[in-house]
CSV table of C-alpha atoms and ligand atoms in Angstrom, one decimal:
chain,number,residue,atom,x,y,z
Z,294,MET,CA,-252.0,-15.1,137.5
Z,295,ILE,CA,-253.9,-18.3,138.5
Z,296,THR,CA,-253.6,-21.8,136.8
Z,297,VAL,CA,-255.6,-24.3,137.9
Z,298,LYS,CA,-255.1,-27.8,136.5
Z,299,ASN,CA,-257.5,-31.0,137.2
Z,300,LEU,CA,-257.9,-30.2,140.6
Z,301,TYR,CA,-259.6,-32.5,143.0
Z,302,LYS,CA,-260.7,-32.0,146.5
Z,303,SER,CA,-262.0,-35.0,148.6
Z,304,PHE,CA,-263.0,-34.8,152.7
Z,305,HIS,CA,-262.7,-37.6,154.9
Z,306,THR,CA,-265.5,-37.9,157.1
Z,307,LEU,CA,-266.9,-40.5,159.6
Z,308,ASN,CA,-269.3,-41.3,157.0
Z,309,GLY,CA,-266.5,-42.3,154.2
Z,310,THR,CA,-265.1,-39.9,151.8
Z,311,VAL,CA,-266.8,-37.1,149.9
Z,312,GLU,CA,-265.5,-36.1,146.8
Z,313,VAL,CA,-266.2,-32.2,146.4
Z,314,LEU,CA,-264.0,-31.1,143.6
Z,315,LYS,CA,-263.7,-33.3,140.4
Z,316,GLY,CA,-261.3,-32.0,138.1
Z,317,ILE,CA,-261.7,-28.3,137.8
Z,318,ASP,CA,-259.2,-26.5,134.9
Z,319,GLN,CA,-259.2,-23.1,135.0
Z,320,GLU,CA,-256.8,-20.0,133.8
Z,321,ILE,CA,-257.5,-16.6,135.5
Z,322,GLU,CA,-255.7,-13.8,133.9
Z,323,LYS,CA,-254.6,-10.5,135.3
Z,324,GLY,CA,-257.4,-7.8,135.7
Z,325,GLU,CA,-259.9,-10.5,135.0
Z,326,LYS,CA,-263.2,-10.4,137.0
Z,327,VAL,CA,-264.4,-14.0,137.2
Z,328,VAL,CA,-267.9,-14.7,139.0
Z,329,ILE,CA,-269.0,-18.3,140.2
Z,330,VAL,CA,-272.5,-19.3,140.5
Z,331,GLY,CA,-274.3,-22.6,141.0
Z,332,PRO,CA,-276.2,-24.5,143.9
Z,333,SER,CA,-275.4,-25.0,147.4
Z,334,GLY,CA,-273.0,-27.6,148.2
Z,335,SER,CA,-271.5,-27.8,144.7
Z,336,GLY,CA,-268.0,-26.9,145.6
Z,337,LYS,CA,-267.9,-23.1,145.0
Z,338,SER,CA,-266.4,-22.5,148.6
Z,339,THR,CA,-264.1,-25.4,148.5
Z,340,PHE,CA,-262.5,-24.3,145.3
Z,341,LEU,CA,-261.9,-20.6,146.4
Z,342,ARG,CA,-260.5,-22.0,149.7
Z,343,CYS,CA,-258.1,-24.1,147.5
Z,344,LEU,CA,-256.8,-20.9,145.7
Z,345,ASN,CA,-255.4,-19.7,149.0
Z,346,LEU,CA,-254.6,-23.2,150.5
Z,347,LEU,CA,-257.1,-22.9,153.3
Z,348,GLU,CA,-258.0,-26.5,151.9
Z,349,GLN,CA,-255.1,-28.3,150.3
Z,350,PRO,CA,-255.8,-30.1,147.2
Z,351,THR,CA,-256.3,-33.9,147.2
Z,352,SER,CA,-254.7,-33.8,143.5
Z,353,GLY,CA,-253.8,-31.3,140.8
Z,354,GLU,CA,-251.7,-28.4,140.3
Z,355,ILE,CA,-252.5,-24.7,141.4
Z,356,TRP,CA,-250.4,-22.2,140.1
Z,357,PHE,CA,-250.1,-18.4,141.3
Z,358,GLU,CA,-247.9,-15.9,139.4
Z,359,GLY,CA,-245.8,-18.8,137.9
Z,360,GLN,CA,-245.3,-20.9,141.0
Z,361,GLN,CA,-247.0,-23.9,141.7
Z,362,ILE,CA,-248.5,-23.3,145.4
Z,363,ASN,CA,-249.7,-27.0,146.1
Z,364,VAL,CA,-246.3,-28.3,147.1
Z,365,PRO,CA,-244.4,-29.3,150.2
Z,366,GLY,CA,-242.4,-26.2,151.9
Z,367,PHE,CA,-244.4,-23.4,149.8
Z,368,ASP,CA,-244.8,-20.2,151.8
Z,369,VAL,CA,-248.4,-20.3,152.4
Z,370,ASP,CA,-247.9,-17.0,154.5
Z,371,GLY,CA,-246.3,-15.2,151.5
Z,372,LEU,CA,-249.2,-16.5,149.3
Z,373,ARG,CA,-252.1,-15.2,151.5
Z,374,ARG,CA,-250.4,-11.7,151.8
Z,375,LYS,CA,-251.0,-11.4,148.0
Z,376,ILE,CA,-254.8,-12.9,148.0
Z,377,GLY,CA,-257.3,-11.4,149.8
Z,378,MET,CA,-260.4,-13.0,150.7
Z,379,VAL,CA,-263.7,-11.8,151.9
Z,380,PHE,CA,-266.2,-14.1,153.6
Z,381,GLN,CA,-269.8,-14.2,153.9
Z,382,HIS,CA,-269.6,-13.5,157.6
Z,383,PHE,CA,-267.2,-10.5,158.3
Z,384,ASN,CA,-264.6,-11.8,160.7
Z,385,LEU,CA,-263.8,-8.7,162.3
Z,386,PHE,CA,-262.0,-8.9,165.5
Z,387,PRO,CA,-264.7,-7.4,167.8
Z,388,HIS,CA,-262.3,-6.2,170.5
Z,389,LEU,CA,-260.5,-3.8,168.2
Z,390,THR,CA,-261.6,-0.8,166.6
Z,391,VAL,CA,-262.2,-0.4,163.0
Z,392,GLN,CA,-258.5,1.1,162.2
Z,393,GLN,CA,-256.9,-1.6,164.2
Z,394,ASN,CA,-258.6,-4.3,162.4
Z,395,ILE,CA,-257.3,-2.7,159.3
Z,396,THR,CA,-253.7,-2.2,160.3
Z,397,LEU,CA,-253.2,-5.5,162.3
Z,398,ALA,CA,-252.0,-7.4,159.7
Z,399,PRO,CA,-249.5,-5.1,157.7
Z,400,VAL,CA,-247.9,-4.1,160.9
Z,401,THR,CA,-247.7,-7.6,162.7
Z,402,LEU,CA,-246.1,-8.8,159.4
Z,403,LYS,CA,-244.0,-5.7,159.5
Z,404,LEU,CA,-245.0,-4.9,156.0
Z,405,LYS,CA,-245.7,-1.4,157.2
Z,406,SER,CA,-245.0,0.6,160.1
Z,407,GLN,CA,-248.1,1.3,162.6
Z,408,GLU,CA,-247.9,5.2,161.3
Z,409,GLU,CA,-247.9,4.4,157.4
Z,410,ALA,CA,-250.6,1.7,158.2
Z,411,ASN,CA,-252.7,4.2,160.0
Z,412,GLU,CA,-252.4,6.6,157.1
Z,413,ARG,CA,-253.6,3.9,154.5
Z,414,ALA,CA,-256.2,2.6,156.4
Z,415,LEU,CA,-257.9,6.3,156.6
Z,416,GLU,CA,-257.1,6.4,152.7
Z,417,LEU,CA,-259.0,3.0,152.5
Z,418,LEU,CA,-261.8,4.2,154.7
Z,419,LYS,CA,-262.4,7.2,152.6
Z,420,ARG,CA,-262.9,5.3,149.5
Z,421,VAL,CA,-265.6,3.3,151.1
Z,422,ASN,CA,-267.2,6.2,153.0
Z,423,LEU,CA,-266.3,5.1,156.3
Z,424,GLU,CA,-263.6,7.4,157.5
Z,425,SER,CA,-265.8,8.8,160.3
Z,426,LYS,CA,-265.8,5.1,161.7
Z,427,ALA,CA,-262.2,4.8,162.3
Z,428,ASP,CA,-262.5,4.7,165.9
Z,429,ALA,CA,-265.8,2.9,166.2
Z,430,TYR,CA,-265.8,-1.1,167.1
Z,431,PRO,CA,-267.3,-3.7,165.0
Z,432,SER,CA,-270.5,-4.0,167.2
Z,433,GLN,CA,-271.4,-0.4,166.5
Z,434,LEU,CA,-271.6,-1.1,162.8
Z,435,SER,CA,-274.3,-2.2,160.4
Z,436,GLY,CA,-274.0,-5.3,158.4
Z,437,GLY,CA,-273.0,-3.5,155.2
Z,438,GLN,CA,-270.5,-1.4,156.9
Z,439,LYS,CA,-268.8,-4.1,158.6
Z,440,GLN,CA,-268.6,-5.9,155.4
Z,441,ARG,CA,-266.9,-2.8,153.6
Z,442,ILE,CA,-264.7,-2.5,156.5
Z,443,ALA,CA,-263.5,-6.4,155.9
Z,444,ILE,CA,-262.9,-5.5,152.3
Z,445,VAL,CA,-261.0,-2.6,153.2
Z,446,ARG,CA,-259.1,-4.9,155.5
Z,447,ALA,CA,-258.1,-7.3,153.0
Z,448,LEU,CA,-257.1,-4.5,150.6
Z,449,ALA,CA,-254.6,-3.1,153.2
Z,450,MET,CA,-252.4,-6.0,152.4
Z,451,GLU,CA,-252.2,-4.4,148.9
Z,452,PRO,CA,-253.1,-8.2,147.4
Z,453,ASP,CA,-252.9,-8.7,143.5
Z,454,VAL,CA,-256.1,-10.8,143.5
Z,455,MET,CA,-259.5,-10.4,145.8
Z,456,LEU,CA,-261.4,-13.6,146.4
Z,457,PHE,CA,-265.2,-12.9,147.6
Z,458,ASP,CA,-267.1,-16.0,149.0
Z,459,GLU,CA,-270.8,-14.8,148.8
Z,460,PRO,CA,-270.0,-11.3,150.3
Z,461,THR,CA,-273.8,-10.4,150.5
Z,462,SER,CA,-275.5,-13.2,151.6
Z,463,ALA,CA,-275.7,-12.4,155.1
Z,464,LEU,CA,-276.7,-9.1,154.6
Z,465,ASP,CA,-280.0,-7.6,155.0
Z,466,PRO,CA,-281.2,-6.4,151.4
Z,467,GLU,CA,-281.0,-2.8,151.7
Z,468,MET,CA,-277.2,-3.3,152.5
Z,469,VAL,CA,-276.6,-5.5,149.7
Z,470,GLY,CA,-275.9,-2.4,147.1
Z,471,GLU,CA,-273.7,-0.5,149.0
Z,472,VAL,CA,-271.2,-3.4,149.3
Z,473,LEU,CA,-271.6,-4.3,145.6
Z,474,GLN,CA,-270.9,-0.8,144.8
Z,475,VAL,CA,-267.3,-1.1,146.8
Z,476,MET,CA,-266.6,-4.2,144.6
Z,477,LYS,CA,-267.7,-2.8,141.6
Z,478,GLU,CA,-265.2,0.1,142.0
Z,479,LEU,CA,-262.5,-2.3,142.9
Z,480,ALA,CA,-263.1,-4.0,139.5
Z,481,GLU,CA,-262.9,-0.7,137.7
Z,482,GLU,CA,-259.9,0.0,139.2
Z,483,GLY,CA,-258.4,-3.1,137.6
Z,484,MET,CA,-258.4,-5.4,140.7
Z,485,THR,CA,-258.4,-9.0,139.7
Z,486,MET,CA,-261.2,-10.7,141.5
Z,487,VAL,CA,-263.1,-14.1,141.7
Z,488,VAL,CA,-266.4,-13.7,143.3
Z,489,VAL,CA,-268.9,-16.4,144.5
Z,490,THR,CA,-272.3,-14.7,144.3
Z,491,HIS,CA,-275.8,-15.1,144.0
Z,492,GLU,CA,-276.4,-11.5,142.6
Z,493,MET,CA,-276.8,-12.2,139.2
Z,494,ALA,CA,-277.2,-8.6,138.2
Z,495,PHE,CA,-273.7,-7.9,139.4
Z,496,ALA,CA,-272.2,-11.2,137.7
Z,497,ARG,CA,-273.8,-9.6,134.4
Z,498,GLU,CA,-272.4,-6.2,135.1
Z,499,VAL,CA,-268.8,-6.9,136.1
Z,500,ALA,CA,-268.1,-10.2,135.2
Z,501,ASN,CA,-265.4,-11.2,132.3
Z,502,ARG,CA,-266.6,-14.8,132.4
Z,503,VAL,CA,-269.0,-16.5,134.5
Z,504,LEU,CA,-268.5,-20.1,135.5
Z,505,PHE,CA,-271.5,-22.6,136.4
Z,506,VAL,CA,-270.1,-24.6,139.1
Z,507,ASP,CA,-272.2,-27.9,139.8
Z,508,GLY,CA,-271.5,-31.2,141.1
Z,509,GLY,CA,-267.7,-30.1,141.7
Z,510,LYS,CA,-267.0,-29.5,138.2
Z,511,VAL,CA,-267.0,-26.3,136.0
Z,512,LEU,CA,-270.2,-27.2,133.9
Z,513,GLU,CA,-270.3,-24.4,131.7
Z,514,GLU,CA,-268.5,-20.9,131.5
Z,515,ALA,CA,-268.9,-18.1,129.1
Z,516,ASP,CA,-268.8,-14.1,128.9
Z,517,PRO,CA,-272.1,-12.8,130.9
Z,518,ASP,CA,-274.1,-12.2,127.6
Z,519,THR,CA,-273.8,-15.6,126.5
Z,520,PHE,CA,-274.3,-17.3,129.7
Z,521,PHE,CA,-277.2,-15.7,130.7
Z,522,GLY,CA,-278.7,-15.1,127.1
Z,523,HIS,CA,-277.7,-18.6,125.8
Z,524,PRO,CA,-277.2,-21.0,128.3
Z,525,LYS,CA,-276.6,-24.5,126.8
Z,526,SER,CA,-276.9,-27.3,129.6
Z,527,PRO,CA,-280.3,-28.2,130.8
Z,528,ARG,CA,-278.8,-27.7,134.5
Z,529,LEU,CA,-277.8,-24.3,134.1
Z,530,GLN,CA,-281.0,-23.5,132.3
Z,531,ASP,CA,-282.7,-24.8,135.2
Z,532,PHE,CA,-280.7,-23.2,137.7
Z,533,LEU,CA,-281.2,-19.8,136.0
Z,534,ASN,CA,-284.9,-20.3,135.8
Z,535,LYS,CA,-284.9,-20.7,139.6
Z,536,VAL,CA,-282.5,-17.8,140.6
Z,537,LEU,CA,-283.8,-15.2,137.7
I,737,LIG,P1,-271.0,-24.6,147.9
I,737,LIG,O1,-269.9,-23.4,148.8
I,737,LIG,O2,-270.8,-24.5,146.6
I,737,LIG,O3,-272.3,-24.3,148.5
I,737,LIG,P2,-268.8,-25.9,149.4
I,737,LIG,O4,-267.5,-26.0,148.7
I,737,LIG,O5,-269.2,-25.5,150.8
I,737,LIG,O6,-270.1,-25.9,148.7
I,737,LIG,O7,-269.2,-27.7,149.8
I,737,LIG,C1,-269.4,-28.7,149.0
I,737,LIG,C2,-269.6,-29.7,149.6
I,737,LIG,O8,-268.3,-30.4,150.5
I,737,LIG,C3,-270.6,-29.9,150.7
I,737,LIG,O9,-271.2,-31.2,150.5
I,737,LIG,C4,-270.0,-29.7,152.2
I,737,LIG,O10,-270.5,-30.5,153.0
I,737,LIG,C5,-268.8,-30.4,151.6
I,737,LIG,N1,-267.4,-30.1,152.6
I,737,LIG,C6,-267.2,-28.6,152.5
I,737,LIG,N2,-266.1,-28.5,153.7
I,737,LIG,C7,-266.2,-29.8,154.2
I,737,LIG,C8,-265.0,-30.3,155.1
I,737,LIG,N3,-264.3,-29.8,155.7
I,737,LIG,N4,-265.3,-31.8,155.6
I,737,LIG,C9,-266.3,-32.5,155.0
I,737,LIG,N5,-267.1,-32.0,154.1
I,737,LIG,C10,-266.9,-30.7,153.8
I,738,LIG,MG1,-270.4,-21.7,149.9
């Protein structure tokens, strides 16, 4: 579904050039759940953002469903319709109700009529036990509820893959579980998922494959049992000692 070949990404700043991604190669199959862990500043968000072209790679290739996406003239809007993304901060529109937040994109992009989109929104809200909040505004919701709505909003586009960038990092601890539960259910339904998280129990339980990103490279990757049980590189051993 996604192929990444020798991906490099640099940023130009006032202080010069910062090389953030330094040659990433990845192959993500349909239905796979890939969890990415690694220290702060190692390039995890930049990698996710390259996958839906929120960042333009400096060099290398990214392929999605058989087409190279980092080529001039590529239909970026079409790509983002198929790749849902959930961020640490929920980015809901404060002046719109929950249901309006969920239906805005599919209706504006003419993928669904308002009526169809409303119906689908209610179905999705039922799935995350928030149907009673359809007419509420984001300010009336808890952090965990907002993040579940953000997930539902991404799902309303019927994406082929979902990217999550530390979706529980901004939540109070008691709300982490409800968001992870929604993600687990999505994983069980067969969604292709790429998840950056510090929730190691989630990685262990849900991932097919865990990647350790450090210094802009995938330093180590393995199935969760091997990754957590037999980490090879000293840097990963050190990282796991700190977080577990
Ligand atoms: P992570 O998600 O692993 O914490 P990021 O991908 O957010 O790491 O950032 C990796 C590095 O890239 C950091 O040093 C960060 O400061 C730098 N970086 C990210 N985005 C930009 C940008 N738009 N301009 C300049 N530097 C950036
Ligand atoms: Mg990040």
